[in-house]
């Protein structure tokens, strides 16, 4: 039993690695995608829109299989499965984050841009110092939901053979012929999500110094 | 000395003329009020001047720099980026609905532009900021956030923010129209003080008594054109144009 | 099939492995006793022991890679793994698509039922519900037994044999078709009241699968197995896992 | 090829059945859950809150396994896998829908209740004729997102042995040594979601007769 | 005939007294205005009367039915559901911010309560609705939705909605305070017309001139108490209480 828990903790580390790396890459990539989606150039914005629609319209499992196996069939080369998991999750979540960013950016009143312009702010400074901080505050609830979904979605990495928490729980369950490990995994996911929820609540409160 | 010269300024939205050839000049230390019915193009005029809207024709000259000019054939050419930037710095604009940065404290709202645009040090910017807040009667509020202030206080912060960049001309677009009557007084007093200090200003307003009080000159606009122009005494005491007469009648 | 840099007709598969110094073996890490994870999370099992010894003798390092069994063909084809060695049944379709060694174990697909159930023959399962692991050779075995296939009411595919066994236990299915080795091992370790029908589905052979055309590599590995059979290593490993020597190499 | 498509169409019917039945049950159940969450009785509202947190905090796969196997281990009896899928999806989605309903109901101004009360409306009439129609309009975008997720989540039913679209695609893919079937499944999911999206857009437009 | 009798009405929020013993009567055909500073409890009084807030003490009697009564010891007892319902039907309330049903057309806003509460047929309800809309000068708007109307028009619809149920008394809580001055006129005219038709009404208002104009009697409230009560002439012409005097001074 102690051994099982240890094993599951190790697997949890894998799940957390997937979680962390996906966030690390998809959060900034999502911003690029959002910018693309809002681009004045209709070709760019339409292409990006199709990308977003595909990412949101097809199951993540399928995207993972595709990301892992398609490069071989197309380019004749393949790569590490963990890398594939990170790439798959990143491009999927970037699409979701992009739509959240876009909603946030478009909800900032035009007056904020006009005031910045008239005061002589550069475009970059306007974005980093005026718009972005306000966007962050507005998108926190939506981001919280998405990040919780990511915690749960890490369970799908086993599709291409990555031994994350849920895979290990299923193996242990097979070995010991008991549903207990799966149940324990459920508790782990629940705890991780409780932490994520709590963090977002705190962040939300912290940003409540202005309305 | 002429600070702003506008000649035959034209602006249309979707082909619909909103400014149909506006020409006037503004001299140093002068206070110019612009009055006129709703939709006559007063806000659009200020927005063209402050580069918030591109113009469709005409010339704008600010502090000796040509910001935009156009040929007889209607080809509009704006100055290079550098010049536009320097023109922008000569003009301060106070918005009707303040447009303060809600995530910055009152003081930071005033220091941020100084540090980023004028490259002042934080210390220097805060010194200037505190002086201006004092002048606006808000020395106690520097740590507050905009949403914790009344409308009138917010408007005074936004005036301080504009003044902190030392603009040559300060433009106001109906600075009191988002305020309830009680709060209007504070702002009018601040602008009056600025007028006394010989700040050059353009004030779009529908407070007739106030316009009469502070202005060196008043422009009456209707339907995208300047209908009448003159000293407050001339315009209010003896309006020449029937449209002016009719408009002012409503306010007696 | 085959790696793309390989010129047609030239089999440099062995050379490539020797140059690399490692061989990646793909297996389902949830397939006891052939390959599974022990309590420490280490990959162990009969096939794992065999492969370790064979590769040691071949002089290359063995890397074990757990894969999703449903995706094993893609894994092999895309070069993520070099062989599939995990109670891998030799079937004509698979022989079309990849290169196999000869059989090293005879296996059969058997039918597991609850001990208290009345079923004794395949025919007695007529009109019942039968399960098997998706993508496993159980599905081929069923296809090759048409009378049985037609008599059964419906089939249920599971991602895992475990889910299937649990489902059998709770009565969601009446029987599970599974490798005899797996069946015996599971009944032994779980202590659940299951039994195996005497009547077998298509008997079958386990082999080691390589990419199509990689005959030299397959031959080299097979030579090691023959050597292990000769010096009794094979019998020793078999006895450790199955209690007797059930291998068929060089017999 | 024609055979494959036919097979996939049949499996798509199973996916659609899961989809339809889940909506059929979880939409009304979600309303009950929302009412429970808003109950004045703190015991009820807390119990319901824990239920919602578990449903949102753990992977759906795990819930499916639990719903299917737990009754046997606890009560010694079991039931049909398809029923388990529907039960699992229903209790999961009811939790999500409940939170959407609750958000919608709480966003209706209290004045609407007061006006109804003063006019003499019964509580039931107030809910069905005044509140509910306004809630529907407000929650449509959020519901749209959730329903799209449901379409994709049907792919997880294979966990307990239901042969839905994605399972069949994976089998075909293994059989034919090709990613094509999986790709085709992707197109199917995409089309289903395109239809769902479009329907919600139309519904949204239809309800735009008032603001 | 006495339609409403309120005796020693008490109401507190979180232990803080808001109504501290209000007593008055309202006779048939009478128009009663309630004036007083913000926070004095005017809205709360109307809300207690219309059962939107539970009371903490006192008696309310409407059309001969006791809606709520309480013993000396402060035990409050409400009437049974049936009686409360019938009392509610005797009272119409027009909200400050209208509270129309945004998803129903103007006509449906007026017919829905008739059909559900009075069990009128759709035809009959629509006939009554159209008559009321005509009276309110809104016959053209029956198909419109509330958001397509100006504030004044919305308020008239909400008056029509209340009138459609034939209340014995119509209560208004600052019916013009959400309207800009231009639109205020329409509503005041409608209420004046109702007064002429001898509709019994209670009007909470801060439009002094209007209160003076329509009322048979005026109550001045301050801090949860009735400070002074009388005819418009008496109250405005010759207020007795210093607080009333001070309050009315501001409005001259
Ligand atoms: N972005 C825009 N697009 C289209 N039309 C516009 C735009 N901005 C202003 N207009 C139109 O230009 C005309 C002049 O508007 P402007 O805001 O300049 O008037 P104004 O004199 O400031 O009026 P007010 O006193 O109401 O502020 C109006 O008819 C207005 O509808
Ligand atoms: N729901 C409530 N909870 C707590 N306090 C309340 C509540 N409603 C009203 N109050 C308090 O009761 C007092 C009287 O409020 P009320 O709205 O009746 O005043 P009013 O005379 O209508 O004022 P106004 O002219 O501003 O509408 C105020 O101090 C108010 O803050
Ligand atoms: Mg304007
Ligand atoms: Mg009030």
Short mmCIF file of N, CA and C in Angstrom, two decimals, chain B residues 8 58 69-76:
data_model
loop_
_atom_site.label_atom_id
_atom_site.label_comp_id
_atom_site.label_asym_id
_atom_site.label_seq_id
_atom_site.Cartn_x
_atom_site.Cartn_y
_atom_site.Cartn_z
N UNK B 8 -9.69 74.65 -43.23
CA UNK B 8 -10.58 73.86 -44.11
C UNK B 8 -10.63 72.38 -43.74
N UNK B 58 -7.84 69.06 -45.48
CA UNK B 58 -7.51 70.24 -44.70
C UNK B 58 -6.14 70.18 -44.07
N UNK B 69 -1.59 67.93 -43.89
CA UNK B 69 -1.95 68.91 -44.91
C UNK B 69 -2.57 68.16 -46.06
N UNK B 70 -3.23 68.91 -46.96
CA UNK B 70 -3.77 68.21 -48.12
C UNK B 70 -3.79 69.14 -49.31
N UNK B 71 -3.69 68.53 -50.47
CA UNK B 71 -3.66 69.31 -51.72
C UNK B 71 -5.08 69.69 -52.11
N UNK B 72 -5.16 70.54 -53.09
CA UNK B 72 -6.47 70.93 -53.64
C UNK B 72 -7.26 69.71 -54.09
N UNK B 73 -6.53 68.73 -54.63
CA UNK B 73 -7.20 67.54 -55.16
C UNK B 73 -7.69 66.61 -54.04
N UNK B 74 -7.36 66.97 -52.84
CA UNK B 74 -7.86 66.16 -51.73
C UNK B 74 -6.93 65.05 -51.29
N UNK B 75 -5.67 65.08 -51.70
CA UNK B 75 -4.72 64.07 -51.23
C UNK B 75 -4.20 64.49 -49.87
N UNK B 76 -4.49 63.69 -48.86
CA UNK B 76 -4.13 64.03 -47.49
C UNK B 76 -2.77 63.45 -47.17
#
